[in-house]
Tab-separated table of C-alpha atoms in Angstrom:
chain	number	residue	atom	x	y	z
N	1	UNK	CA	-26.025	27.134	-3.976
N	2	UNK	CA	-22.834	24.995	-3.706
N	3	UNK	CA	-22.145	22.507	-6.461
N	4	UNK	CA	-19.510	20.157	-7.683
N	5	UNK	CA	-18.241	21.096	-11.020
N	6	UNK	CA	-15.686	18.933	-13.303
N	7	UNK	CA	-13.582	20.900	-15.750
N	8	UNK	CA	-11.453	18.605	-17.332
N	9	UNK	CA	-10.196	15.107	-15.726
N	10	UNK	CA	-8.505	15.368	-12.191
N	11	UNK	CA	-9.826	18.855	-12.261
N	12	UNK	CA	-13.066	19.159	-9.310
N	13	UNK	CA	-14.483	22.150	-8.201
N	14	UNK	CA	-16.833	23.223	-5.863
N	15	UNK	CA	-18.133	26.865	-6.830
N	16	UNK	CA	-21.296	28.750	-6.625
N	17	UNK	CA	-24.473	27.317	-8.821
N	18	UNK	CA	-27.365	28.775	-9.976
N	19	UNK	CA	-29.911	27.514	-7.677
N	20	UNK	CA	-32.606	24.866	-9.849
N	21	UNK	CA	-36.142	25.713	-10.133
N	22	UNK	CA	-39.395	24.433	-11.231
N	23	UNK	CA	-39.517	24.222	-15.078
N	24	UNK	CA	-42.022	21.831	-15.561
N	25	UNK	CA	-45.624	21.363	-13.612
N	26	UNK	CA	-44.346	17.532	-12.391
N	27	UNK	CA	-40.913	19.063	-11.272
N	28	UNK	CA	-39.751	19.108	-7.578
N	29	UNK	CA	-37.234	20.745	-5.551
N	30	UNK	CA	-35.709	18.923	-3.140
N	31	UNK	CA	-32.725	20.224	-0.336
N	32	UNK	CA	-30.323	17.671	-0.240
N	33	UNK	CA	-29.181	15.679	3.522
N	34	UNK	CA	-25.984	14.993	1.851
N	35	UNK	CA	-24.745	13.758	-1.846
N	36	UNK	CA	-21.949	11.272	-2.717
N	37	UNK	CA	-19.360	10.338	-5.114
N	38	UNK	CA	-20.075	7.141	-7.078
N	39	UNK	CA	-17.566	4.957	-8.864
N	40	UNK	CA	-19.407	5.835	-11.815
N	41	UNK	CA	-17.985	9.550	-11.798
N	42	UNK	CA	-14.471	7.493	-11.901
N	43	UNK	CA	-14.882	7.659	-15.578
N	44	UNK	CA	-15.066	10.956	-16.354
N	45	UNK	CA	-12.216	11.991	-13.623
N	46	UNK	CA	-9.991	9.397	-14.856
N	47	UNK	CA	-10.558	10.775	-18.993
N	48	UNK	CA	-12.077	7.450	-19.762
N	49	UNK	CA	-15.265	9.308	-20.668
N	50	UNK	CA	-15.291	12.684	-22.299
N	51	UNK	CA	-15.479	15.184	-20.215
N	52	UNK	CA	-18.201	18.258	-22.048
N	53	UNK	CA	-16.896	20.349	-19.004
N	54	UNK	CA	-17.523	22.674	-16.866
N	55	UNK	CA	-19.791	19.762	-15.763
N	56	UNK	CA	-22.430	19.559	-12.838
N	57	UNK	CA	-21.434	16.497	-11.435
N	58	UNK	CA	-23.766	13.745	-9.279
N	59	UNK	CA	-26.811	11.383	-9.526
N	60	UNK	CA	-27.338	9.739	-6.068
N	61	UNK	CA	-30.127	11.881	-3.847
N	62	UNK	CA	-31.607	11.779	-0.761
N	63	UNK	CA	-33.778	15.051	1.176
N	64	UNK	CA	-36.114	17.632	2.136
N	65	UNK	CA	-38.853	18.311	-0.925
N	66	UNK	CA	-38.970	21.906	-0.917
N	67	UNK	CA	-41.346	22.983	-3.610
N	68	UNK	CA	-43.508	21.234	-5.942
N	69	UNK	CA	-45.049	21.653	-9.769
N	70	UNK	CA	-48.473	22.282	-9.434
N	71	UNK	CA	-48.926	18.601	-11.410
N	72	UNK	CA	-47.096	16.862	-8.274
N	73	UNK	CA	-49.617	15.108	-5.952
N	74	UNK	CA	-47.481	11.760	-4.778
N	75	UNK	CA	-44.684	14.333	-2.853
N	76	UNK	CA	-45.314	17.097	-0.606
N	77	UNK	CA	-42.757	19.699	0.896
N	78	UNK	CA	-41.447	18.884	4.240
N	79	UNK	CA	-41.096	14.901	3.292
N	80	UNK	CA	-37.729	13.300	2.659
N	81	UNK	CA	-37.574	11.344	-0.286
N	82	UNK	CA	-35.420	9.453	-2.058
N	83	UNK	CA	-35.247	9.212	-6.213
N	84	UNK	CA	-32.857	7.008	-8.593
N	85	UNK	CA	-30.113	8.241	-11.424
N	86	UNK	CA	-33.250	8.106	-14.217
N	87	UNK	CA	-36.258	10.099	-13.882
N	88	UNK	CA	-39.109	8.339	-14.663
N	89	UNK	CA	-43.232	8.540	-15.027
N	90	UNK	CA	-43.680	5.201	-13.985
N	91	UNK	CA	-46.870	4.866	-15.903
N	92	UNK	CA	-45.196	3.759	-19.532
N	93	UNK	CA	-45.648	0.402	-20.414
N	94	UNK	CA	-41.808	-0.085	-19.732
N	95	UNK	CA	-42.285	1.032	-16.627
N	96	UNK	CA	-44.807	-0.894	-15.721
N	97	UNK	CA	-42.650	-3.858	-16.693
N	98	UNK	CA	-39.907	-2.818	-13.840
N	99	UNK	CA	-37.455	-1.063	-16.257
N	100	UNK	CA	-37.908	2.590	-14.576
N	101	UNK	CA	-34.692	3.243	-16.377
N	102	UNK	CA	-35.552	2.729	-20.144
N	103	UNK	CA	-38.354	5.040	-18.994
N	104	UNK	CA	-40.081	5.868	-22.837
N	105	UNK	CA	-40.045	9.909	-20.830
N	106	UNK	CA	-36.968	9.017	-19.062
N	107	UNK	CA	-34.578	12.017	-17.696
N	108	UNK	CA	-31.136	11.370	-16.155
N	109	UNK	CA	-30.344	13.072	-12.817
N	110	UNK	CA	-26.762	13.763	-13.718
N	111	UNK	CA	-27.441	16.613	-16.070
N	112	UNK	CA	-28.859	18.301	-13.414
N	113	UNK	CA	-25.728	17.743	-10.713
N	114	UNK	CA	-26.843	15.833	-7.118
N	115	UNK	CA	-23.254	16.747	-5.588
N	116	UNK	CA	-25.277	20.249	-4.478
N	117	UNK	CA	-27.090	21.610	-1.841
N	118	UNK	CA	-30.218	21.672	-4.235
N	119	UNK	CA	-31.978	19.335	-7.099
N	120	UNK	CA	-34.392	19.502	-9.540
N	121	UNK	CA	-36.044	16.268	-10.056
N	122	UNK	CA	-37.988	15.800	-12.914
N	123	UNK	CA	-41.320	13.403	-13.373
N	124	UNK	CA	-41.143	13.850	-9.653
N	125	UNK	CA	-44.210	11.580	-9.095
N	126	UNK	CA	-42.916	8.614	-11.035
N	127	UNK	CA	-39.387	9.212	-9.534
N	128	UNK	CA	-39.672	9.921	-5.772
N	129	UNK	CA	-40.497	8.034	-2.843
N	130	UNK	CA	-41.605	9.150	0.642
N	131	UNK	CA	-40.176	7.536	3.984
N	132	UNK	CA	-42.738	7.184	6.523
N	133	UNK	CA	-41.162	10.249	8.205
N	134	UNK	CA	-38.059	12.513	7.738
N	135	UNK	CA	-35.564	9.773	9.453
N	136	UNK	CA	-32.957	10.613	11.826
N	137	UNK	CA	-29.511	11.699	10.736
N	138	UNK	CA	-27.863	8.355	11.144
N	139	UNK	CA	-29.945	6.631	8.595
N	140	UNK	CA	-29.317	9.380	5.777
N	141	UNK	CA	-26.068	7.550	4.309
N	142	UNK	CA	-28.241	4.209	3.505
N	143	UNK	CA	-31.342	6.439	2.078
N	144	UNK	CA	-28.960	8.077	0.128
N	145	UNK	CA	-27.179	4.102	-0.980
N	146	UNK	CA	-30.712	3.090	-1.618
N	147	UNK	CA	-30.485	5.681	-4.608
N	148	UNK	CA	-27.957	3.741	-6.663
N	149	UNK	CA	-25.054	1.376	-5.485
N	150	UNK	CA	-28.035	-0.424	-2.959
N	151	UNK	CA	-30.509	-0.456	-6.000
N	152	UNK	CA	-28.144	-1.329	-8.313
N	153	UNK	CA	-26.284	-4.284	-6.189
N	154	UNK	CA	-30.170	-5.344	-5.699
N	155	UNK	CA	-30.883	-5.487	-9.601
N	156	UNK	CA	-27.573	-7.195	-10.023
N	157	UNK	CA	-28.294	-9.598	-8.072
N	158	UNK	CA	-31.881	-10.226	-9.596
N	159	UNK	CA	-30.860	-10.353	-12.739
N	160	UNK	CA	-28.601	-13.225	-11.389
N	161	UNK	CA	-31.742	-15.022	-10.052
N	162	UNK	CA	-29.882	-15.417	-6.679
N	163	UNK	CA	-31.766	-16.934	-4.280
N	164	UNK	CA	-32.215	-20.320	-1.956
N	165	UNK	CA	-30.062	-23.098	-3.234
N	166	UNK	CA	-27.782	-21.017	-4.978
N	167	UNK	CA	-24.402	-20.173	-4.750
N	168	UNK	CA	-23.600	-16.456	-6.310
N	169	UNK	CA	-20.349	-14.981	-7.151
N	170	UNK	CA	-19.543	-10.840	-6.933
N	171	UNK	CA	-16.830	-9.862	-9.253
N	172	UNK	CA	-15.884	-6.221	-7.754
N	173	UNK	CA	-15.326	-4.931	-4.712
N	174	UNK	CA	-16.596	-1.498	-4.957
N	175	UNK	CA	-19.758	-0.387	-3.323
N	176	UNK	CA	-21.960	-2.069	-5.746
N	177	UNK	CA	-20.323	-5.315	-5.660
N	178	UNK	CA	-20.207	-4.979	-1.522
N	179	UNK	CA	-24.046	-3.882	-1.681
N	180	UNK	CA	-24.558	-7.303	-4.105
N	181	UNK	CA	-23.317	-9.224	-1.390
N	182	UNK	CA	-26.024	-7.778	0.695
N	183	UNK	CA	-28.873	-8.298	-1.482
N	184	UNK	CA	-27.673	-12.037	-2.565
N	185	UNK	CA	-28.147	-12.328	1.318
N	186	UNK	CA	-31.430	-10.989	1.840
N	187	UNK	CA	-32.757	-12.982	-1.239
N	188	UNK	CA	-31.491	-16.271	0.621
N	189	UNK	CA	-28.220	-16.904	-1.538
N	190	UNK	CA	-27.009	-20.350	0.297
N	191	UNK	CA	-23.297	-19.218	-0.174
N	192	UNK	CA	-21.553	-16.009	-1.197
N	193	UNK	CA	-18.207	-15.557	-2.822
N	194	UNK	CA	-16.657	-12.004	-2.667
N	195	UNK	CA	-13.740	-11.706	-5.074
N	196	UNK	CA	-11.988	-9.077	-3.327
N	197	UNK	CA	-7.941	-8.432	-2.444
N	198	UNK	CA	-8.493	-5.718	-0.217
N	199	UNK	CA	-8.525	-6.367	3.364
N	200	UNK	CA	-11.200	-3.879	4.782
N	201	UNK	CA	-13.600	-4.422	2.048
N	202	UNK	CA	-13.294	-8.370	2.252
N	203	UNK	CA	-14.350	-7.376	5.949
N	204	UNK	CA	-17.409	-5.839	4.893
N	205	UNK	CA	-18.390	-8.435	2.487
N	206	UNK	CA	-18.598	-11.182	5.272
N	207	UNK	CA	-20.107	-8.246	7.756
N	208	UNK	CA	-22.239	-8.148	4.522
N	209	UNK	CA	-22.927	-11.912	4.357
N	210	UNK	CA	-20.131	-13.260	2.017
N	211	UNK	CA	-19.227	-16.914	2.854
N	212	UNK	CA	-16.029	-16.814	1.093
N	213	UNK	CA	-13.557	-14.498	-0.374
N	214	UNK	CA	-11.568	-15.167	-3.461
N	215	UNK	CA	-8.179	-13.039	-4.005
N	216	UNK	CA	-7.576	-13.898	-7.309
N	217	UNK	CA	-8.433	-12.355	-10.387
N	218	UNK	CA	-9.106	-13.432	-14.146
N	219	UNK	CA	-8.109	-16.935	-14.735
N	220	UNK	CA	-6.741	-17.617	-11.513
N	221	UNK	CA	-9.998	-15.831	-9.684
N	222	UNK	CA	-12.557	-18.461	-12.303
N	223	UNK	CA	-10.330	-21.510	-11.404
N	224	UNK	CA	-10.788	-20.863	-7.525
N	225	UNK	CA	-14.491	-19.945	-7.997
N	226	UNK	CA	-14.366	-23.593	-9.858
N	227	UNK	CA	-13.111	-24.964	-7.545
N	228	UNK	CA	-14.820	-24.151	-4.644
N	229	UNK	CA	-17.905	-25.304	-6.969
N	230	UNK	CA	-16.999	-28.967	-7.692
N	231	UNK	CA	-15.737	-27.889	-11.085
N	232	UNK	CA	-19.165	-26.691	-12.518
N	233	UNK	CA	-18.996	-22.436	-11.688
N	234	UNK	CA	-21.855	-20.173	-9.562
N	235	UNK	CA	-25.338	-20.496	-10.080
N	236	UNK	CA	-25.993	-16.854	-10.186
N	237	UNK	CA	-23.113	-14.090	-10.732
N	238	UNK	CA	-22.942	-10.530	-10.301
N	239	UNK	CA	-20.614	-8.176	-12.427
N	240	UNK	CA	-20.063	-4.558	-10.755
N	241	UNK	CA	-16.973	-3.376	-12.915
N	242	UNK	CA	-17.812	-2.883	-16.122
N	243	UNK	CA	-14.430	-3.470	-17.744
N	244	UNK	CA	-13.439	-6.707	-20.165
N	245	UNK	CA	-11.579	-8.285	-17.902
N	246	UNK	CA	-14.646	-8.029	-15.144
N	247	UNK	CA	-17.118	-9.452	-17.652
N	248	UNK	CA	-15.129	-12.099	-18.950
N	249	UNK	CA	-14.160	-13.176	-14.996
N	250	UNK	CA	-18.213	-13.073	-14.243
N	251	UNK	CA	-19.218	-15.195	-17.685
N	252	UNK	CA	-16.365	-18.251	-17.054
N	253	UNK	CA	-17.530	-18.388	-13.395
N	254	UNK	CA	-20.784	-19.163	-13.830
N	255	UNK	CA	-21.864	-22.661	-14.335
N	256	UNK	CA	-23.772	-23.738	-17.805
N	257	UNK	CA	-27.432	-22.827	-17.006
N	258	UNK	CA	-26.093	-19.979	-14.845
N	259	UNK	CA	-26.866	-16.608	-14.697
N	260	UNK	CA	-24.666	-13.420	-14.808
N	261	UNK	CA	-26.266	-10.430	-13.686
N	262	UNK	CA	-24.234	-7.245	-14.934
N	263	UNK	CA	-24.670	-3.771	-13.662
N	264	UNK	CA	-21.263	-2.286	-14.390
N	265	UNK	CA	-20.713	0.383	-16.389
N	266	UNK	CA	-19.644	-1.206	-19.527
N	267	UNK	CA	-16.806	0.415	-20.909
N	268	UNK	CA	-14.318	-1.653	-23.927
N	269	UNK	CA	-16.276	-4.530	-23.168
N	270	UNK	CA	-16.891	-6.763	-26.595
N	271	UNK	CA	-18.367	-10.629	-26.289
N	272	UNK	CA	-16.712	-13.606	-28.428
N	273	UNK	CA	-20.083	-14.951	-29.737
N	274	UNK	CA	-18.811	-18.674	-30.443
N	275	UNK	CA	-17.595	-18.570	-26.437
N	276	UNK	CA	-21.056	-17.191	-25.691
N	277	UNK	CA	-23.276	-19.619	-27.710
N	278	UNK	CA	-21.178	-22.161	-25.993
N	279	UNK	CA	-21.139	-21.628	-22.667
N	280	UNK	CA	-24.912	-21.843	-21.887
N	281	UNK	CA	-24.808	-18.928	-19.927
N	282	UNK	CA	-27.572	-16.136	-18.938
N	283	UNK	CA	-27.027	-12.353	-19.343
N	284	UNK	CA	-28.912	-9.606	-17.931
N	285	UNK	CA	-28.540	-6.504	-16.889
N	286	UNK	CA	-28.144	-2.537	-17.875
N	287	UNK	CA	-28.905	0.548	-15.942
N	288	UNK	CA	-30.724	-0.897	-12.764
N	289	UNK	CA	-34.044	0.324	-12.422
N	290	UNK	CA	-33.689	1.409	-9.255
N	291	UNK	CA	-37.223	2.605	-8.819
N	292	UNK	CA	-38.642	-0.512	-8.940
N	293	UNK	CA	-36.998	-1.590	-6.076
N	294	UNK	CA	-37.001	2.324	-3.791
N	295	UNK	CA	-40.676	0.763	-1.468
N	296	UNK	CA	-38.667	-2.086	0.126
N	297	UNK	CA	-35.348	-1.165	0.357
N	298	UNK	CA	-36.591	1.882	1.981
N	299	UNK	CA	-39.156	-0.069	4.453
N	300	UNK	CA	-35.843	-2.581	5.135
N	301	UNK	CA	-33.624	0.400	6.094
N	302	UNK	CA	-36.339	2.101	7.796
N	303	UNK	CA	-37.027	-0.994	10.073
N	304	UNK	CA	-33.045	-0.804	10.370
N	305	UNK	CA	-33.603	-4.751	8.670
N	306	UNK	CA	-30.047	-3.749	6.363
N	307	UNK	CA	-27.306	-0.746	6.596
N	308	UNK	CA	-25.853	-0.180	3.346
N	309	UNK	CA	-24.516	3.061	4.244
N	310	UNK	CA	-21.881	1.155	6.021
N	311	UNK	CA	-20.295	1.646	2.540
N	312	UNK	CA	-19.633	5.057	3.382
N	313	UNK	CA	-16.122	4.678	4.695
N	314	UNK	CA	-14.795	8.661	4.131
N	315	UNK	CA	-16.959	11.533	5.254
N	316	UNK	CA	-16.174	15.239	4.129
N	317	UNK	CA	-17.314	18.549	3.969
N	318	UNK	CA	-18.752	19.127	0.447
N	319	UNK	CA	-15.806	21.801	-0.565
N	320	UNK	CA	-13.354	18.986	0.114
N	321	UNK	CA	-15.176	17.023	-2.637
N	322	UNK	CA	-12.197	16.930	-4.971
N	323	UNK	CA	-10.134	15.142	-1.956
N	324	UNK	CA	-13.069	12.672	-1.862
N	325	UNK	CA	-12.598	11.810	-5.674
N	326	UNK	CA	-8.694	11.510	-5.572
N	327	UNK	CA	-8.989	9.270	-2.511
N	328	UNK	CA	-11.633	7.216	-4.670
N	329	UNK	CA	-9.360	7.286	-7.357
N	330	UNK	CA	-6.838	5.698	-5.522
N	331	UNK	CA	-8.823	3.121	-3.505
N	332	UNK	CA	-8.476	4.743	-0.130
N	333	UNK	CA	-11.893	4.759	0.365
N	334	UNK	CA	-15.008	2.312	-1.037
N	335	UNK	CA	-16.968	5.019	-1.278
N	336	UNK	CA	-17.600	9.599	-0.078
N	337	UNK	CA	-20.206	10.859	2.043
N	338	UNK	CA	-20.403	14.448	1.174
N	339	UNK	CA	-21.935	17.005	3.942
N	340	UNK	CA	-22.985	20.384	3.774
């Protein structure tokens, strides 16, 4: 099969893989409708993280089951399903709880490399969900969303406790944040600020449901946000960076009693305790469990209620997959659709 490699940073492939088989009884095998780039793999191509290269890279999946372990009874070939960036049993008591991705048996989908035309999925009963039926082609892009930057701007903006009444910042502009805006909407948010200073994603954000968009960033972005909040901050806001300067923006925005919900990836990102303790604020976040929420984002996407895959805004061919991470890299597109 065809896979996305990394070598080094800046350096994507696309070269012939070994195709994946079944290792373990509650493995699956699933053909993939398409795979993505996420802003996560940012890291990595920009030598931010280490890069333990040649590197499978990819954790967002949506397809065709192929085969099954003979322990597999919740999936059956010939469904599409859709999975999240953790494997998980979905049995543990963590689980149980809704934290699918502190899983006590979890496995993470990016050691096995989703940019391919094939995946192993591991603890495929506690990780996959069914659709009602294999969906048409157009809806593929917001199945495959609804694998991480949907789930993910839905746990951020849980973990903010947005809701009715409230009024919820989103500090990023990437398709997290954008997806954020989205879920802050369908939870009732009473008005959404989208801190954003590019043009066509500020347009999404209001397609999205944003009430208001704030250029500004840092001090400047928390003293508009105050101000557009009779001096007191959000109710509920949503970090989707993960950088120091993100964090800090989403903490002084939010009003004492507030929440912050972060789901970037933190990287360099150290709290001043003293400004902490003192600024009443609520923090909660992490690796989105994005199982928890796979039954009704799919059954909203399905009944065509939301399209996150409007987030897709560059669509190539998978062997033009390093073109889709350099125009990533440099913010020409939100986010790449890869086809096969």
């Amino acid at each position: 099969m065809r896979g996305v490699v990394m070598y080094a940073p800046g350096d994507v492939r696309v070269e012939e893989r070994t195709d994946p088989r079944i290792l373990q009884p509650t493995d699956a095998i699933i053909r993939l409708s398409g795979t993505c780039i996420c802003g996560s793999d940012l890291w990595p191509y920009r030598g931010i993280e280490a890069v333990e290269g040649p590197s499978p890279m990819g954790h967002e999946y949506a397809g065709i089951v192929e085969e099954v372990g003979s322990a597999v009874t919740a999936v059956r070939p010939g469904q599409f399903v859709v999975g999240s960036f953790f494997a998980s049993d979905n049995t543990c008591q963590i689980c149980r709880a809704g934290y699918q991705s502190s899983c006590v048996h979890r496995e993470p989908i990016g050691a096995e490399g989703a940019q391919a035309e094939l995946l192993r999925v591991p603890l495929a009963d506690g990780t996959l969900v069914a659709t009602p039926d294999v969906p048409p082609d157009e809806l593929v892009p917001s199945f495959l969303a609804a694998s991480d930057v949907l789930g993910t701007g839905w746990f951020g903006a849980v973990a903010a406790e947005a809701g009715p009444g409230k009024t919820v910042a989103v500090v990023g502009d990437g398709a997290v944040g954008l997806l954020a805006v989205l879920a802050a909407r369908q939870l009732g948010a009473d008005r959404i600020i989208a801190m954003s200073r590019h043009e066509p994603r500020q347009r999404l954000a209001r397609e999205y449901g944003a009430t208001d968009i704030v250029a500004e960033r840092g001090d400047d972005g928390v003293a508009t946000i105050k101000e557009l909040t009779d001096g007191l901050g959000a109710h509920s806001v949503i970090e989707a960076v993960g950088t120091q300067d993100s964090m800090m923006q989403a903490i002084r925005s939010t009003r004492p009693g507030g929440h912050v919900g972060y789901v970037g990836v933190a990287h360099g990102v150290e709290l001043a305790g003293e400004e902490l303790f003192y600024s009443h604020v609520h923090l909660h976040g992490g690796p989105a469990p994005v199982r928890r929420f796979l039954p009704q984002l799919i059954e909203l996407i399905w009944n065509r209620d939301i399209e996150p895959g409007k987030v897709f805004d560059l669509e190539l061919p998978l062997n033009q997959a390093a073109a889709g991470y350099r125009a990533m890299d440099q913010r020409q597109a939100i986010k790449v659709l890869l086809r096969f």
